[in-house]
mmCIF file of C-alpha atoms in Angstrom:
data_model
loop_
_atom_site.group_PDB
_atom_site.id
_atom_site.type_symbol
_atom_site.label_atom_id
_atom_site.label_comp_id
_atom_site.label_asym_id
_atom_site.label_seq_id
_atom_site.Cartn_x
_atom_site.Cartn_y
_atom_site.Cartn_z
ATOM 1 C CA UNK A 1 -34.428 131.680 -73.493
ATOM 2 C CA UNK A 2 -31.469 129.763 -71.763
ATOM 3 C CA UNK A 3 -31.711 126.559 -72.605
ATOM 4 C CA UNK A 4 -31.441 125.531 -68.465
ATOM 5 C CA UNK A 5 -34.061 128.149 -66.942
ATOM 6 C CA UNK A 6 -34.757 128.088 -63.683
ATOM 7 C CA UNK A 7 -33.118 125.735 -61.313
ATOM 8 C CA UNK A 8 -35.026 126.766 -58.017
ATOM 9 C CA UNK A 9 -34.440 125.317 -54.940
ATOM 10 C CA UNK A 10 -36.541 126.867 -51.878
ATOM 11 C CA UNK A 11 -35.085 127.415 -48.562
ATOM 12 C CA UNK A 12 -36.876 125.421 -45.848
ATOM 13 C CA UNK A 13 -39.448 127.946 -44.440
ATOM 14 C CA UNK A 14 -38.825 127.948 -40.703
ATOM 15 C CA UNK A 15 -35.427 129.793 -41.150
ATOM 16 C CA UNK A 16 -36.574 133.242 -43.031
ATOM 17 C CA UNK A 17 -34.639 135.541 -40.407
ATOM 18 C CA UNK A 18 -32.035 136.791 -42.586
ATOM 19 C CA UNK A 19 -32.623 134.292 -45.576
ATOM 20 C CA UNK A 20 -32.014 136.100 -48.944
ATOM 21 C CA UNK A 21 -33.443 135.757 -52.525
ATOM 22 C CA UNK A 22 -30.367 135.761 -54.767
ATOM 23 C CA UNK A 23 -29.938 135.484 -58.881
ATOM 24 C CA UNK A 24 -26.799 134.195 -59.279
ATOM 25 C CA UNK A 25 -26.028 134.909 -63.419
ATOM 26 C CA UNK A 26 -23.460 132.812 -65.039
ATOM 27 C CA UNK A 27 -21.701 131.079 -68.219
ATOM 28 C CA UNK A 28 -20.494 128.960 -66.599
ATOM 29 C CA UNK A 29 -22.253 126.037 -65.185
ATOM 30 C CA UNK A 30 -21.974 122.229 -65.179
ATOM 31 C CA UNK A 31 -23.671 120.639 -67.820
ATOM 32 C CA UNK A 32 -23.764 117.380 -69.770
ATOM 33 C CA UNK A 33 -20.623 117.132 -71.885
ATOM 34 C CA UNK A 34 -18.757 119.434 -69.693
ATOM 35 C CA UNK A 35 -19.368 118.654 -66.408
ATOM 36 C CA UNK A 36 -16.476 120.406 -64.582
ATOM 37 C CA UNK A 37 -17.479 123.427 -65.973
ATOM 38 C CA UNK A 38 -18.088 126.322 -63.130
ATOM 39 C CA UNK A 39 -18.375 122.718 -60.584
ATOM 40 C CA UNK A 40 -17.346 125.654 -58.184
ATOM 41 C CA UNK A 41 -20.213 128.203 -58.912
ATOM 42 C CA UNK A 42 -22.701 125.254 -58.283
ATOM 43 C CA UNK A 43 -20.837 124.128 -54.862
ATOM 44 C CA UNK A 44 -21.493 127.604 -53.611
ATOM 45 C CA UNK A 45 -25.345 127.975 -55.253
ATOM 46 C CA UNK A 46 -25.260 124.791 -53.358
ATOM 47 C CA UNK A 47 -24.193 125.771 -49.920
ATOM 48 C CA UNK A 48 -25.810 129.295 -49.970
ATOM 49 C CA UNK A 49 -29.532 126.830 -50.577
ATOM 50 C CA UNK A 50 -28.159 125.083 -47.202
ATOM 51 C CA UNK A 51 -27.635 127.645 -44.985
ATOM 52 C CA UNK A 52 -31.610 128.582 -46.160
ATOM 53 C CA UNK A 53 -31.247 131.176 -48.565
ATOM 54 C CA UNK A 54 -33.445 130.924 -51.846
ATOM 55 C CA UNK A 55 -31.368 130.643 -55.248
ATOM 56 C CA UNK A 56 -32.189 131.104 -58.853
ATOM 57 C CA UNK A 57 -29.532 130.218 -61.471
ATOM 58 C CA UNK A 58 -29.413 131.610 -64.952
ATOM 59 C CA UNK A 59 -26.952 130.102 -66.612
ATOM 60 C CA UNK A 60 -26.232 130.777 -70.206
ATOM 61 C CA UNK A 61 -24.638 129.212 -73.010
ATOM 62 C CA UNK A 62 -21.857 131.541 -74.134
ATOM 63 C CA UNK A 63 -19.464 129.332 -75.333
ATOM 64 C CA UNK A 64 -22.414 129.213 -78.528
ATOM 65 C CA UNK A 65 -21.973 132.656 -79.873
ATOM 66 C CA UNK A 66 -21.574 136.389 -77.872
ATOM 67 C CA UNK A 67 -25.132 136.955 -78.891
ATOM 68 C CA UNK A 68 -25.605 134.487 -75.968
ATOM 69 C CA UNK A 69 -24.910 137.318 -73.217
ATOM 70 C CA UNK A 70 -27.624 139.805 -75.061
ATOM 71 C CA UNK A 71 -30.281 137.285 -74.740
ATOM 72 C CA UNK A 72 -28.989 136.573 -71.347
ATOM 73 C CA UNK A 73 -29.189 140.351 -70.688
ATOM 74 C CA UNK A 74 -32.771 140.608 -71.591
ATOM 75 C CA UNK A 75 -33.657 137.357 -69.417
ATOM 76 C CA UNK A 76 -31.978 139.605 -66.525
ATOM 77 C CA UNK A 77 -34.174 142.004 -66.934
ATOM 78 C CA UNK A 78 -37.342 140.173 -67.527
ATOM 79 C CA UNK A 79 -36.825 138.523 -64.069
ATOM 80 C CA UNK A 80 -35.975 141.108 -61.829
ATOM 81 C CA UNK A 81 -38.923 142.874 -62.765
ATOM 82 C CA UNK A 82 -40.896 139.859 -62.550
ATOM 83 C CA UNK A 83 -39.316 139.070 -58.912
ATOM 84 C CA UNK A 84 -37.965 140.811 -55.844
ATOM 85 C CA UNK A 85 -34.254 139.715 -55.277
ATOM 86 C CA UNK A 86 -32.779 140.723 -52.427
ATOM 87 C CA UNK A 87 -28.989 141.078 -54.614
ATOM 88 C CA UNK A 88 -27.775 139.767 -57.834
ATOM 89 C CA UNK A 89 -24.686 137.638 -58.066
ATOM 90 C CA UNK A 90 -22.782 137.719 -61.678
ATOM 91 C CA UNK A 91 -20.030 135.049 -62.165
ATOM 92 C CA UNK A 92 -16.778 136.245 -64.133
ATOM 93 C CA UNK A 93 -16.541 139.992 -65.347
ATOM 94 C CA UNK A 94 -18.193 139.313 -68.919
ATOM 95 C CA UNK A 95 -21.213 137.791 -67.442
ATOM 96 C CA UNK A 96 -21.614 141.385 -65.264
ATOM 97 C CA UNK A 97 -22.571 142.655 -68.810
ATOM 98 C CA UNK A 98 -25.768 140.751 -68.929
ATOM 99 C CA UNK A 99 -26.791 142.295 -65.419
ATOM 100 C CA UNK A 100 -26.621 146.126 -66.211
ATOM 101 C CA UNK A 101 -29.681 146.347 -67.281
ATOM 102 C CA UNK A 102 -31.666 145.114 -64.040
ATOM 103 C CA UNK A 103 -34.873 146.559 -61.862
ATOM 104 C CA UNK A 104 -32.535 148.175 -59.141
ATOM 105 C CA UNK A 105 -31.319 144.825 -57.689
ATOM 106 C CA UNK A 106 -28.424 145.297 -56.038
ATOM 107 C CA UNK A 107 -25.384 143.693 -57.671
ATOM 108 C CA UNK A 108 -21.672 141.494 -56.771
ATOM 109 C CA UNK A 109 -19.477 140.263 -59.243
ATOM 110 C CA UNK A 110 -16.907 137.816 -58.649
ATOM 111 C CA UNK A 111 -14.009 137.568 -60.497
ATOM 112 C CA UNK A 112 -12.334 134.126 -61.541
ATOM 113 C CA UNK A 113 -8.804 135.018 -62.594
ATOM 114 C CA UNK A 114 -8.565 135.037 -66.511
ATOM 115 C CA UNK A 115 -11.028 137.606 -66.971
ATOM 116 C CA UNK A 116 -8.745 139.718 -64.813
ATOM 117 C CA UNK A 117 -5.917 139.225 -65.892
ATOM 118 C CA UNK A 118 -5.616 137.460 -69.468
ATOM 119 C CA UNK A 119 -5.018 139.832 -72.403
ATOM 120 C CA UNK A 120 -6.776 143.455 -72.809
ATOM 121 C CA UNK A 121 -10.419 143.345 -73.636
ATOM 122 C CA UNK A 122 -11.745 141.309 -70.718
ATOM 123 C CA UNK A 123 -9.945 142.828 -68.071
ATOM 124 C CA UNK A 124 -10.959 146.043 -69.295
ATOM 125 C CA UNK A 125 -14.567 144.936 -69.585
ATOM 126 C CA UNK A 126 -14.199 143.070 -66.258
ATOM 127 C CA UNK A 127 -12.784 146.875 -64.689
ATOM 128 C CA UNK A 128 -16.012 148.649 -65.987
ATOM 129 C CA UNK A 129 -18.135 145.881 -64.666
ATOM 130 C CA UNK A 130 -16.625 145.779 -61.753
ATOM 131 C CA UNK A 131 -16.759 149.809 -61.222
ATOM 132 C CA UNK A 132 -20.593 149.332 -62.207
ATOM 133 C CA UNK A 133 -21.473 146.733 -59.296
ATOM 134 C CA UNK A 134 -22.332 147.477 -55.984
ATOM 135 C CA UNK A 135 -19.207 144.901 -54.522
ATOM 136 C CA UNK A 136 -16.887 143.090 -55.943
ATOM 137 C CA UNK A 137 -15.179 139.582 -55.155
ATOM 138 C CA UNK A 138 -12.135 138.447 -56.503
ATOM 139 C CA UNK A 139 -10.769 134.840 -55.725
ATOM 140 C CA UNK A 140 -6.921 135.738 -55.276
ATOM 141 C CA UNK A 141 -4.511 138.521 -53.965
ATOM 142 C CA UNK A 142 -3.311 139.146 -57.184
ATOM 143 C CA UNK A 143 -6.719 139.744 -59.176
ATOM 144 C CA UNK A 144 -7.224 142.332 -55.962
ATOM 145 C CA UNK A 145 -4.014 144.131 -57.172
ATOM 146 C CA UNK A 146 -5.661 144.935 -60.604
ATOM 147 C CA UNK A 147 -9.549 144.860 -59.830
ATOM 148 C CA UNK A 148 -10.457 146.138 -55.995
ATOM 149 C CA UNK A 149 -11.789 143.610 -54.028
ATOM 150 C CA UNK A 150 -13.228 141.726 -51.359
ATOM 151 C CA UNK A 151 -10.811 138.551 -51.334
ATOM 152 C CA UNK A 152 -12.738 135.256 -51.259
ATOM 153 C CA UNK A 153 -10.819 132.443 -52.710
ATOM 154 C CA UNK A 154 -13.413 129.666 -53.633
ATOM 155 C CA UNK A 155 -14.206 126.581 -51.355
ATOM 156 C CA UNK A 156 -13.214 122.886 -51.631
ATOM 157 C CA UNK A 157 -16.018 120.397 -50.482
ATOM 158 C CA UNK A 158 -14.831 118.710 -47.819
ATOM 159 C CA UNK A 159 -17.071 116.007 -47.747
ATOM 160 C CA UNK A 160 -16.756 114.973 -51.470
ATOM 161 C CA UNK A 161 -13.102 115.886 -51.836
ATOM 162 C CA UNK A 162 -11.434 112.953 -49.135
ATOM 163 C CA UNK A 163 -8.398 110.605 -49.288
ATOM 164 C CA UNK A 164 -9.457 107.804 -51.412
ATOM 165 C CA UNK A 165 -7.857 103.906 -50.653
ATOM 166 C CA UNK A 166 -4.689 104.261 -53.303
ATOM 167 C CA UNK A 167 -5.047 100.385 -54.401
ATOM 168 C CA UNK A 168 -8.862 101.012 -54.266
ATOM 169 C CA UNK A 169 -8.896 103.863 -56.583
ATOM 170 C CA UNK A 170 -6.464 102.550 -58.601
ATOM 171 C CA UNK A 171 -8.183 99.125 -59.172
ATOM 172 C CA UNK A 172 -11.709 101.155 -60.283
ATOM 173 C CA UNK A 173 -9.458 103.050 -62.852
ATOM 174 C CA UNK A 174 -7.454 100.675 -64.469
ATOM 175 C CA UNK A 175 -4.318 101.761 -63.130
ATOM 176 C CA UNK A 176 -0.540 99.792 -62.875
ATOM 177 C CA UNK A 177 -0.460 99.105 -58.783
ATOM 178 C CA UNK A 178 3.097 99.400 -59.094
ATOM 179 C CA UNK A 179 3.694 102.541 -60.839
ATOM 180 C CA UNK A 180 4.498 106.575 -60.176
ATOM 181 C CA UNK A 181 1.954 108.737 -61.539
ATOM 182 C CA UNK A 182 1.828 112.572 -62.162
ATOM 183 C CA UNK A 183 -1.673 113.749 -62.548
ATOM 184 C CA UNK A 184 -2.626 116.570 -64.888
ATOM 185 C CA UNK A 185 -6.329 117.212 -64.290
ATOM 186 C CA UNK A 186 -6.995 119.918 -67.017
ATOM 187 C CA UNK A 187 -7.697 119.973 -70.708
ATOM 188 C CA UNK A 188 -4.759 119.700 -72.448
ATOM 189 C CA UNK A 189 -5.689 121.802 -75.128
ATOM 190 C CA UNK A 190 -5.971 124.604 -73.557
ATOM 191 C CA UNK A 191 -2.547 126.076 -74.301
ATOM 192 C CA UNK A 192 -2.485 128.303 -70.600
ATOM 193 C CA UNK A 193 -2.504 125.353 -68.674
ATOM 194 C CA UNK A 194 1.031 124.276 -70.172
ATOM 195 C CA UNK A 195 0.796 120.511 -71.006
ATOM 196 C CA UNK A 196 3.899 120.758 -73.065
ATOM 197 C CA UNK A 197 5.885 121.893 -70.154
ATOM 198 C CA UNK A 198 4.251 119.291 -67.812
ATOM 199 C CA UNK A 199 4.857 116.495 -69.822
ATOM 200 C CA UNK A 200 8.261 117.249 -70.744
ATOM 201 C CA UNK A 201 8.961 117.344 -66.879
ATOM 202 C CA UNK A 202 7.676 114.028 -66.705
ATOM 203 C CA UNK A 203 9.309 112.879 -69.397
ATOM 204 C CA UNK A 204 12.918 114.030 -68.181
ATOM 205 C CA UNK A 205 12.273 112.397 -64.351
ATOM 206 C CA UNK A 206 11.126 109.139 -66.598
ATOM 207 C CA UNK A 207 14.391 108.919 -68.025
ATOM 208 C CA UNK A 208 15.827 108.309 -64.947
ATOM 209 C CA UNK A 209 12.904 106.694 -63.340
ATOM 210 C CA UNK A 210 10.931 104.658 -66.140
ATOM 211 C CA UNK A 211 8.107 103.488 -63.487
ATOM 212 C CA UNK A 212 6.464 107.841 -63.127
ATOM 213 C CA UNK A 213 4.072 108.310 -65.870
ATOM 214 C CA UNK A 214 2.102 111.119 -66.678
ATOM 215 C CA UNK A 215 -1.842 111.183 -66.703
ATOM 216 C CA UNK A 216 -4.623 113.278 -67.768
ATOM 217 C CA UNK A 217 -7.924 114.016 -66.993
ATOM 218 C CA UNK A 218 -10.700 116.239 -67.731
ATOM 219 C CA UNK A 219 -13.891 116.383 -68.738
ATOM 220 C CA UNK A 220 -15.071 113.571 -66.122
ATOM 221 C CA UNK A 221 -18.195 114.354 -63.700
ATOM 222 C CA UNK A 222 -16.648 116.442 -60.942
ATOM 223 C CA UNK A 223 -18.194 113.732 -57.983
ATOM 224 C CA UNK A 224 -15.268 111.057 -59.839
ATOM 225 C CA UNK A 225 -12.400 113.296 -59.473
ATOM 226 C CA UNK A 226 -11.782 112.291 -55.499
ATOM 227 C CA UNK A 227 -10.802 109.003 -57.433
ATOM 228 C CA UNK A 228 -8.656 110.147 -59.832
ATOM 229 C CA UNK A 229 -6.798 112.168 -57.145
ATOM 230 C CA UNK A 230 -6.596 109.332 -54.594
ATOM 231 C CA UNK A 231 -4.749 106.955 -57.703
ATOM 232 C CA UNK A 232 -2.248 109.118 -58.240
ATOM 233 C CA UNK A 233 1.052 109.745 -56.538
ATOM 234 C CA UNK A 234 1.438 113.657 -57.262
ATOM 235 C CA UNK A 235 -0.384 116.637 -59.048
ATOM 236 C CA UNK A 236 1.176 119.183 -61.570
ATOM 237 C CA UNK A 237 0.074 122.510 -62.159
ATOM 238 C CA UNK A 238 2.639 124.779 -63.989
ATOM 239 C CA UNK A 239 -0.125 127.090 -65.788
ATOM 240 C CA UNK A 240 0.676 130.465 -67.431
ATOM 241 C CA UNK A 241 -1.814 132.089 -65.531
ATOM 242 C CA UNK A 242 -4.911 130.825 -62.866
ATOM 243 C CA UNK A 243 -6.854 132.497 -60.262
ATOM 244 C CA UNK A 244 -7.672 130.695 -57.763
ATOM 245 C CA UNK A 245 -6.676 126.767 -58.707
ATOM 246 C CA UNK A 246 -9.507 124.929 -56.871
ATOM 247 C CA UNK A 247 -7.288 121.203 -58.429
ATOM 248 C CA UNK A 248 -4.944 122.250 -56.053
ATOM 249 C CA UNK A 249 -7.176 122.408 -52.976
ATOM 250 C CA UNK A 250 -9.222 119.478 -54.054
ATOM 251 C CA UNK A 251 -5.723 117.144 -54.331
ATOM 252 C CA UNK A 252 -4.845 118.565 -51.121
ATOM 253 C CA UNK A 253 -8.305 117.782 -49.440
ATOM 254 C CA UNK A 254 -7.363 114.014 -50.954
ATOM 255 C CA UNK A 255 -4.249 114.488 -49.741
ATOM 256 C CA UNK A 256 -2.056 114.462 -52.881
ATOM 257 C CA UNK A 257 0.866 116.108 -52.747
ATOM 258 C CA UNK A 258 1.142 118.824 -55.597
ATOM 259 C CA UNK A 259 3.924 119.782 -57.636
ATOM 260 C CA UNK A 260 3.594 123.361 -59.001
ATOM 261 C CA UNK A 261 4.819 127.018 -60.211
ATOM 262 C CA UNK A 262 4.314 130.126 -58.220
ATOM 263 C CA UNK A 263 1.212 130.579 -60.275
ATOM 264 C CA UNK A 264 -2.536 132.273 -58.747
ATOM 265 C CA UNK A 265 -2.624 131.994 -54.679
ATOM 266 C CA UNK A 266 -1.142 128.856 -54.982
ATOM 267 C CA UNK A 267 2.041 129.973 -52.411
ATOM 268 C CA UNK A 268 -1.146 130.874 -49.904
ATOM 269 C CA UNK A 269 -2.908 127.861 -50.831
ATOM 270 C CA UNK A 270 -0.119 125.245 -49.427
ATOM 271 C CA UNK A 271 1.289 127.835 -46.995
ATOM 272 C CA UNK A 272 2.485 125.395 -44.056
ATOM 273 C CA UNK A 273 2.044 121.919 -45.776
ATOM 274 C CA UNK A 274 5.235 119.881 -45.867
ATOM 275 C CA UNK A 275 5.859 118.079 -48.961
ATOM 276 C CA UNK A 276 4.356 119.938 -51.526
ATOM 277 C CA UNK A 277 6.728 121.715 -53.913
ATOM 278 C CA UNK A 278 6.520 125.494 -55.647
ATOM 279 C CA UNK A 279 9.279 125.348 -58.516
ATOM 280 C CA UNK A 280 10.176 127.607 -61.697
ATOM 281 C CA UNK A 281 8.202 127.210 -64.643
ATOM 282 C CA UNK A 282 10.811 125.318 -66.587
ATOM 283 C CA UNK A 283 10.955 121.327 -67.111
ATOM 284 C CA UNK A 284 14.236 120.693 -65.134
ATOM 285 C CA UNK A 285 12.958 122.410 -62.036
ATOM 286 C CA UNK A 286 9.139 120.663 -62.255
ATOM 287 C CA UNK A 287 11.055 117.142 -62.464
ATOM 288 C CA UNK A 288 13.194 117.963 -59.348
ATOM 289 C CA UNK A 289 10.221 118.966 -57.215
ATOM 290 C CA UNK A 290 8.605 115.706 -58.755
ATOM 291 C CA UNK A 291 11.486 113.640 -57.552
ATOM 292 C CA UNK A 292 11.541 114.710 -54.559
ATOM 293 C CA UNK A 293 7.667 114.408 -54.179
ATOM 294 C CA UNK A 294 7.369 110.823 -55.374
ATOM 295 C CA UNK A 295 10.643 109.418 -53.638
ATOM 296 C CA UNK A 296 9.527 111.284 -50.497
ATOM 297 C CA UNK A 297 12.151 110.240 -47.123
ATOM 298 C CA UNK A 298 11.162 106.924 -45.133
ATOM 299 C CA UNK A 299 8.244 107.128 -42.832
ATOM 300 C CA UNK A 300 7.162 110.590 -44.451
ATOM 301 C CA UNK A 301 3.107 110.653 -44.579
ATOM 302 C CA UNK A 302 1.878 113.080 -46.386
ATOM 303 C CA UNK A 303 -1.022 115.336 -44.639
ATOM 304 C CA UNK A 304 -2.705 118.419 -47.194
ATOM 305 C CA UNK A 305 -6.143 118.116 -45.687
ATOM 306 C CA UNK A 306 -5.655 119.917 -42.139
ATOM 307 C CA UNK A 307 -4.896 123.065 -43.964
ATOM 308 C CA UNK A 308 -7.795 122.719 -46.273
ATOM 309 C CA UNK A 309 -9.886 123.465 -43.735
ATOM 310 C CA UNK A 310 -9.434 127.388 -43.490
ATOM 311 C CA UNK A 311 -11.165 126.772 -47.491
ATOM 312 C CA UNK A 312 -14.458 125.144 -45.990
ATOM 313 C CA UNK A 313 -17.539 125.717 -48.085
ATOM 314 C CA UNK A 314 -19.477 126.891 -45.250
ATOM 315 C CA UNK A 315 -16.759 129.566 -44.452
ATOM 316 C CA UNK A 316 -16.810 131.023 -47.910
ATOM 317 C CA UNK A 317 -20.422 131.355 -48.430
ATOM 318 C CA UNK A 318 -20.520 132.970 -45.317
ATOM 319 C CA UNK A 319 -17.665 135.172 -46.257
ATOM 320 C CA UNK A 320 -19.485 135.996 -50.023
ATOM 321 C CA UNK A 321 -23.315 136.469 -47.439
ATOM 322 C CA UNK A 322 -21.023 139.681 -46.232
ATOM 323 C CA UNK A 323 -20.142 140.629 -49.030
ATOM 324 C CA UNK A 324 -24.067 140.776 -50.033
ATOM 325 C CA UNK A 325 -25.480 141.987 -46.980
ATOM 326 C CA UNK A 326 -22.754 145.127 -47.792
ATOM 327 C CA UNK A 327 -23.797 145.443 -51.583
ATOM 328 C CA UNK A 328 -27.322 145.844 -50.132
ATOM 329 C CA UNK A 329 -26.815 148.340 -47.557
ATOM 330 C CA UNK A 330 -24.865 150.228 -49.974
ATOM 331 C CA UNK A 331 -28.295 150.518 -52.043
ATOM 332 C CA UNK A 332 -30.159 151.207 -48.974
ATOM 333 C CA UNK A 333 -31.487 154.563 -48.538
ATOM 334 C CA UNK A 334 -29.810 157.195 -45.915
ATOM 335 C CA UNK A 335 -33.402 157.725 -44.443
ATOM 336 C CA UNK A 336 -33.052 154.886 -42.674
ATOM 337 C CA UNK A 337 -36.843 153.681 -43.759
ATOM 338 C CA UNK A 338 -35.526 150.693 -45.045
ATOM 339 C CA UNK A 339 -37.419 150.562 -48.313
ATOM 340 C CA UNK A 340 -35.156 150.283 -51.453
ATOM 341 C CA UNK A 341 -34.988 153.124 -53.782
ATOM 342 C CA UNK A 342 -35.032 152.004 -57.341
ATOM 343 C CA UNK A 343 -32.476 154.362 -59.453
#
């Protein structure tokens, strides 16, 4: 058994027109210790429970040992025999192997990015799950290109994700009043993200300008980050490979500017915001488009959040509530009697 079962929130009874029963599966969920984790999956488990629809989540611990999706695979099973779901919704392509074995629930996969497009074995396995679902979503253009796709990038929160008083944030954080700082907000261990590069940018621009200073974060509850963005001056991102980067729309929704490569749908992401940079992948060129972010012309204010808007929460659920309503009728029967037919 997962060691989170059911997290079951019930859709307020008056609005049943249309309201469906969904079982979202998924490794990736926050939990203590790592609460950014799938932040995203929850956001939209989140709004779908809003707009009255009834979600269960069964999140599994994979990161423990592979033997993680098998016992997730029977759990699967168990429930949708035990309960009628209108569609099943499997997070990342490896997760879709825990949900072939289901009681004729109709299914939709999203895809994230690396499980697309890192290395050979999980975008093969992501490919076959993908071919096995009834629709698929993929968060970027480029994931589309290898995996067909509905394209549904994933939402920012508006609400939570809002400019933050600098002085403010920077007080509650500790943080110099005086100084330039670059924020990294991923785990610099993981070698795809690129510290090495990021902080040898930094470390060039310092040289010249000894008050910009590099921070980190990660691993901090995802409701804190709004603070961490509104202390700093500028956001990095020059990661070997990403999906959809929801740091970038979150700094934007705070209204950092960000600094990054031509990485994901990052070039769609800040399509028509002025002073944000897209550079090569190489220190010298991250520490120009730094510069020129942190020493920005007089009288320039910075404005990310009016674009954010077109990646409202409420627009992609109801974008991904398509997508179901289209796995389902794909299931339906051509009799038009309306009754599923269980294969």
């Amino acid at each position: 058994m997962p060691t989170q079962d059911l997290k079951r929130a019930s859709a307020p009874a008056a609005s049943n027109n249309g309201a469906l029963k969904i079982l979202v599966v998924t490794a990736m969920y926050p939990r203590p210790g790592n609460e950014g984790s799938g932040a995203f999956v929850m956001h939209q488990v989140e709004q779908l429970q809003a707009m009255g629809h009834t979600v269960d989540v069964l999140d599994f611990p994979s990161y423990r040992s592979k033997f993680e999706y098998l016992k997730a695979a029977g759990e699967v099973f168990r429930r949708t025999g035990r309960e009628h779901y209108d569609v099943l919704h499997a997070h990342y392509g490896l997760t879709g192997i825990s949900t072939l074995a289901r009681h004729g629930v109709p299914m939709v996969v999203t895809m994230h990015g690396s499980d697309a497009l890192v290395g050979r074995v999980q975008p093969f396995i992501s490919r076959c799950v993908g071919k096995m679902a009834d629709a698929t979503i993929v968060v970027s253009e480029k994931i589309a290109q290898r995996i067909p796709g509905d394209i549904i990038p994933c939402g920012v929160d508006l609400e939570l994700f809002a400019p933050k008083p600098r002085l403010e944030a920077r007080q509650k954080l500790g943080l110099d009043p005086k100084r330039k700082y670059v924020l990294f907000p991923f785990n610099t261990a993981r070698g795809v993200k690129r510290f090495d590069i990021a902080s040898e940018a930094v470390r060039q621009l310092a040289a010249e300008k000894p008050e910009v200073e590099l921070i980190t974060v990660s691993k901090v509850h995802f409701r804190e980050m709004p603070w961490h963005y509104g202390a700093a001056d500028s956001m990095i991102l020059c990661s070997d490979s990403e999906g959809s980067p929801t740091a970038v729309k979150e700094a934007l929704a705070c209204n950092l500017p960000v600094v990054s490569t031509d990485v994901g749908d990052v070039r769609d992401i800040v399509r028509g915001i002025a002073g944000v940079e897209v550079m090569e992948q190489t220190p010298v060129s991250l520490a120009a488009g730094l510069k020129r972010v942190l020493f920005p012309p007089d009288g320039f204010v910075f404005d990310g959040r009016a674009a954010m808007q077109r990646y409202s929460q409420r627009l992609t659920a109801e974008a991904i509530v398509r997508v179901y309503h289209k796995a389902i009728d794909k299931r339906r029967p051509k009799c038009g009697c309306g009754h599923h037919h269980h294969h």
